């Protein structure tokens, strides 16, 4: 149950991040597009992985998401994360 709460908290954190996200260019259009990307990516991955019951795999996915969040903050843009996601995505 604690793990489920951790996953839900992570989901909420990602959507709060998306709402507050500002693109590196500062253009409203770019910001909206990047916010949409963050939300779509989160929805897709959480939905894809919702049936996973193995705690170790769940923890791996949590670590992956947290790493992507940190990298997003470091680079101030999630666009490079598309390639990173392809390389690091846990199946």
Short mmCIF file of N, CA and C in Angstrom, two decimals:
data_model
loop_
_atom_site.label_atom_id
_atom_site.label_comp_id
_atom_site.label_asym_id
_atom_site.label_seq_id
_atom_site.Cartn_x
_atom_site.Cartn_y
_atom_site.Cartn_z
N UNK A 1 0.82 -1.20 0.00
CA UNK A 1 0.00 0.00 0.00
C UNK A 1 0.87 1.27 0.00
N UNK A 2 1.97 1.23 0.74
CA UNK A 2 2.86 2.40 0.78
C UNK A 2 3.44 2.68 -0.60
N UNK A 3 3.73 1.63 -1.34
CA UNK A 3 4.28 1.79 -2.69
C UNK A 3 3.25 2.44 -3.61
N UNK A 4 2.00 2.05 -3.46
CA UNK A 4 0.93 2.65 -4.25
C UNK A 4 0.83 4.15 -3.97
N UNK A 5 0.94 4.52 -2.72
CA UNK A 5 0.90 5.94 -2.35
C UNK A 5 2.09 6.70 -2.95
N UNK A 6 3.24 6.04 -2.98
CA UNK A 6 4.44 6.66 -3.56
C UNK A 6 4.25 6.91 -5.06
N UNK A 7 3.65 5.94 -5.74
CA UNK A 7 3.40 6.07 -7.18
C UNK A 7 2.40 7.21 -7.43
N UNK A 8 1.34 7.26 -6.65
CA UNK A 8 0.34 8.32 -6.82
C UNK A 8 0.94 9.70 -6.53
N UNK A 9 1.78 9.79 -5.53
CA UNK A 9 2.44 11.06 -5.21
C UNK A 9 3.35 11.48 -6.36
N UNK A 10 4.04 10.54 -6.96
CA UNK A 10 4.92 10.82 -8.10
C UNK A 10 4.09 11.33 -9.28
N UNK A 11 2.96 10.70 -9.54
CA UNK A 11 2.06 11.11 -10.62
C UNK A 11 1.61 12.56 -10.41
N UNK A 12 1.18 12.86 -9.19
CA UNK A 12 0.75 14.24 -8.88
C UNK A 12 1.91 15.22 -9.04
N UNK A 13 3.09 14.81 -8.60
CA UNK A 13 4.28 15.67 -8.71
C UNK A 13 4.58 16.01 -10.17
N UNK A 14 4.48 15.02 -11.03
CA UNK A 14 4.75 15.23 -12.46
C UNK A 14 3.74 16.22 -13.05
N UNK A 15 2.47 16.08 -12.68
CA UNK A 15 1.47 16.98 -13.23
C UNK A 15 1.59 18.40 -12.66
N UNK A 16 2.02 18.53 -11.42
CA UNK A 16 2.31 19.86 -10.87
C UNK A 16 3.49 20.49 -11.62
N UNK A 17 4.50 19.67 -11.88
CA UNK A 17 5.66 20.14 -12.65
C UNK A 17 5.21 20.63 -14.03
N UNK A 18 4.35 19.86 -14.68
CA UNK A 18 3.87 20.25 -16.01
C UNK A 18 3.13 21.59 -15.97
N UNK A 19 2.30 21.78 -14.95
CA UNK A 19 1.56 23.04 -14.83
C UNK A 19 2.49 24.24 -14.65
N UNK A 20 3.58 24.04 -13.93
CA UNK A 20 4.51 25.14 -13.63
C UNK A 20 5.62 25.29 -14.68
N UNK A 21 5.69 24.35 -15.61
CA UNK A 21 6.79 24.32 -16.58
C UNK A 21 6.78 25.55 -17.47
N UNK A 22 7.95 26.10 -17.72
CA UNK A 22 8.14 27.19 -18.67
C UNK A 22 9.24 26.76 -19.63
N UNK A 23 8.99 26.95 -20.91
CA UNK A 23 10.00 26.53 -21.89
C UNK A 23 11.24 27.40 -21.79
N UNK A 24 12.33 26.85 -22.25
CA UNK A 24 13.60 27.58 -22.25
C UNK A 24 13.51 28.83 -23.12
N UNK A 25 12.73 28.76 -24.20
CA UNK A 25 12.59 29.91 -25.10
C UNK A 25 11.74 31.01 -24.48
N UNK A 26 10.88 30.63 -23.52
CA UNK A 26 10.00 31.60 -22.90
C UNK A 26 8.75 31.90 -23.71
N UNK A 27 8.64 31.33 -24.89
CA UNK A 27 7.47 31.55 -25.74
C UNK A 27 6.29 30.74 -25.22
N UNK A 28 5.12 31.37 -25.17
CA UNK A 28 3.92 30.72 -24.65
C UNK A 28 3.59 29.45 -25.45
N UNK A 29 3.74 29.51 -26.76
CA UNK A 29 3.45 28.35 -27.61
C UNK A 29 4.37 27.18 -27.27
N UNK A 30 5.64 27.45 -27.10
CA UNK A 30 6.60 26.40 -26.74
C UNK A 30 6.29 25.83 -25.36
N UNK A 31 5.93 26.72 -24.44
CA UNK A 31 5.60 26.27 -23.08
C UNK A 31 4.41 25.33 -23.12
N UNK A 32 3.35 25.71 -23.84
CA UNK A 32 2.16 24.84 -23.93
C UNK A 32 2.51 23.49 -24.55
N UNK A 33 3.32 23.51 -25.60
CA UNK A 33 3.70 22.27 -26.27
C UNK A 33 4.51 21.36 -25.34
N UNK A 34 5.44 21.94 -24.60
CA UNK A 34 6.26 21.16 -23.68
C UNK A 34 5.43 20.65 -22.50
N UNK A 35 4.52 21.46 -22.00
CA UNK A 35 3.64 21.01 -20.92
C UNK A 35 2.79 19.82 -21.39
N UNK A 36 2.30 19.93 -22.62
CA UNK A 36 1.49 18.84 -23.18
C UNK A 36 2.33 17.57 -23.30
N UNK A 37 3.57 17.72 -23.75
CA UNK A 37 4.45 16.56 -23.87
C UNK A 37 4.65 15.88 -22.52
N UNK A 38 4.91 16.65 -21.48
CA UNK A 38 5.14 16.08 -20.15
C UNK A 38 3.91 15.30 -19.70
N UNK A 39 2.73 15.90 -19.85
CA UNK A 39 1.49 15.24 -19.43
C UNK A 39 1.21 13.98 -20.23
N UNK A 40 1.38 14.07 -21.54
CA UNK A 40 1.13 12.91 -22.40
C UNK A 40 2.08 11.77 -22.09
N UNK A 41 3.35 12.09 -21.93
CA UNK A 41 4.35 11.07 -21.61
C UNK A 41 4.02 10.39 -20.28
N UNK A 42 3.65 11.18 -19.29
CA UNK A 42 3.31 10.62 -17.97
C UNK A 42 2.09 9.72 -18.07
N UNK A 43 1.04 10.20 -18.71
CA UNK A 43 -0.19 9.40 -18.84
C UNK A 43 0.10 8.09 -19.55
N UNK A 44 0.84 8.17 -20.64
CA UNK A 44 1.15 6.97 -21.43
C UNK A 44 1.92 5.94 -20.61
N UNK A 45 2.97 6.38 -19.92
CA UNK A 45 3.81 5.44 -19.17
C UNK A 45 3.11 4.90 -17.93
N UNK A 46 2.37 5.74 -17.22
CA UNK A 46 1.66 5.25 -16.04
C UNK A 46 0.58 4.26 -16.45
N UNK A 47 -0.13 4.55 -17.54
CA UNK A 47 -1.18 3.64 -18.01
C UNK A 47 -0.57 2.32 -18.48
N UNK A 48 0.53 2.40 -19.20
CA UNK A 48 1.21 1.20 -19.71
C UNK A 48 1.67 0.29 -18.57
N UNK A 49 2.10 0.90 -17.47
CA UNK A 49 2.70 0.13 -16.38
C UNK A 49 1.78 -0.11 -15.19
N UNK A 50 0.50 0.23 -15.31
CA UNK A 50 -0.39 0.14 -14.16
C UNK A 50 -0.65 -1.28 -13.67
N UNK A 51 -0.42 -2.27 -14.50
CA UNK A 51 -0.68 -3.66 -14.10
C UNK A 51 0.55 -4.34 -13.48
N UNK A 52 1.65 -3.65 -13.41
CA UNK A 52 2.86 -4.24 -12.83
C UNK A 52 2.66 -4.40 -11.33
N UNK A 53 2.95 -5.60 -10.83
CA UNK A 53 2.77 -5.89 -9.41
C UNK A 53 4.09 -6.18 -8.70
N UNK A 54 5.12 -6.48 -9.46
CA UNK A 54 6.42 -6.78 -8.86
C UNK A 54 7.02 -5.50 -8.26
N UNK A 55 7.26 -5.52 -6.96
CA UNK A 55 7.74 -4.32 -6.27
C UNK A 55 9.07 -3.82 -6.80
N UNK A 56 9.96 -4.71 -7.17
CA UNK A 56 11.26 -4.30 -7.71
C UNK A 56 11.10 -3.54 -9.03
N UNK A 57 10.24 -4.05 -9.89
CA UNK A 57 10.00 -3.36 -11.17
C UNK A 57 9.34 -2.01 -10.95
N UNK A 58 8.41 -1.95 -10.01
CA UNK A 58 7.75 -0.67 -9.70
C UNK A 58 8.79 0.33 -9.22
N UNK A 59 9.67 -0.11 -8.34
CA UNK A 59 10.72 0.78 -7.82
C UNK A 59 11.65 1.25 -8.95
N UNK A 60 11.93 0.37 -9.92
CA UNK A 60 12.76 0.76 -11.06
C UNK A 60 12.08 1.88 -11.85
N UNK A 61 10.78 1.73 -12.05
CA UNK A 61 10.03 2.76 -12.79
C UNK A 61 9.99 4.07 -12.01
N UNK A 62 9.86 3.99 -10.71
CA UNK A 62 9.88 5.20 -9.88
C UNK A 62 11.23 5.90 -10.02
N UNK A 63 12.31 5.13 -9.95
CA UNK A 63 13.65 5.71 -10.10
C UNK A 63 13.82 6.35 -11.48
N UNK A 64 13.31 5.68 -12.50
CA UNK A 64 13.41 6.23 -13.86
C UNK A 64 12.68 7.57 -13.93
N UNK A 65 11.47 7.63 -13.40
CA UNK A 65 10.69 8.87 -13.44
C UNK A 65 11.39 9.98 -12.67
N UNK A 66 11.90 9.66 -11.49
CA UNK A 66 12.60 10.67 -10.69
C UNK A 66 13.86 11.17 -11.39
N UNK A 67 14.56 10.27 -12.06
CA UNK A 67 15.76 10.68 -12.81
C UNK A 67 15.39 11.62 -13.95
N UNK A 68 14.30 11.31 -14.64
CA UNK A 68 13.87 12.16 -15.75
C UNK A 68 13.45 13.54 -15.25
N UNK A 69 12.82 13.58 -14.08
CA UNK A 69 12.45 14.87 -13.49
C UNK A 69 13.70 15.69 -13.18
N UNK A 70 14.67 15.06 -12.55
CA UNK A 70 15.90 15.77 -12.19
C UNK A 70 16.65 16.25 -13.43
N UNK A 71 16.72 15.43 -14.45
CA UNK A 71 17.40 15.82 -15.68
C UNK A 71 16.65 16.99 -16.33
N UNK A 72 15.33 16.95 -16.26
CA UNK A 72 14.54 18.05 -16.80
C UNK A 72 14.86 19.36 -16.11
N UNK A 73 15.02 19.32 -14.80
CA UNK A 73 15.40 20.53 -14.06
C UNK A 73 16.80 20.98 -14.43
N UNK A 74 17.71 20.05 -14.55
CA UNK A 74 19.09 20.40 -14.86
C UNK A 74 19.20 21.06 -16.23
N UNK A 75 18.54 20.49 -17.21
CA UNK A 75 18.64 21.01 -18.57
C UNK A 75 17.59 22.07 -18.90
N UNK A 76 16.63 22.26 -17.99
CA UNK A 76 15.55 23.25 -18.18
C UNK A 76 14.76 23.01 -19.45
N UNK A 77 14.78 21.81 -19.94
CA UNK A 77 13.98 21.46 -21.11
C UNK A 77 13.80 19.96 -21.15
N UNK A 78 12.57 19.52 -21.33
CA UNK A 78 12.34 18.08 -21.39
C UNK A 78 12.59 17.51 -22.78
N UNK A 79 12.77 18.33 -23.80
CA UNK A 79 12.92 17.81 -25.15
C UNK A 79 14.09 16.84 -25.30
N UNK A 80 15.26 17.09 -24.73
CA UNK A 80 16.32 16.09 -24.83
C UNK A 80 15.94 14.78 -24.13
N UNK A 81 14.97 14.84 -23.24
CA UNK A 81 14.58 13.63 -22.52
C UNK A 81 13.86 12.63 -23.41
N UNK A 82 13.35 13.08 -24.55
CA UNK A 82 12.72 12.12 -25.46
C UNK A 82 13.74 11.05 -25.87
N UNK A 83 14.92 11.48 -26.24
CA UNK A 83 15.96 10.53 -26.61
C UNK A 83 16.43 9.74 -25.40
N UNK A 84 16.59 10.42 -24.27
CA UNK A 84 16.99 9.74 -23.05
C UNK A 84 15.95 8.68 -22.68
N UNK A 85 14.68 9.02 -22.82
CA UNK A 85 13.61 8.08 -22.48
C UNK A 85 13.69 6.83 -23.34
N UNK A 86 14.00 7.01 -24.62
CA UNK A 86 14.12 5.86 -25.50
C UNK A 86 15.26 4.95 -25.06
N UNK A 87 16.32 5.53 -24.56
CA UNK A 87 17.49 4.75 -24.16
C UNK A 87 17.33 4.12 -22.79
N UNK A 88 16.57 4.76 -21.90
CA UNK A 88 16.50 4.28 -20.52
C UNK A 88 15.17 3.66 -20.14
N UNK A 89 14.22 3.65 -21.05
CA UNK A 89 12.89 3.14 -20.72
C UNK A 89 12.98 1.68 -20.30
N UNK A 90 12.34 1.39 -19.19
CA UNK A 90 12.30 0.03 -18.66
C UNK A 90 11.04 -0.64 -19.19
N UNK A 91 11.19 -1.76 -19.80
CA UNK A 91 10.03 -2.48 -20.36
C UNK A 91 9.52 -3.52 -19.40
#
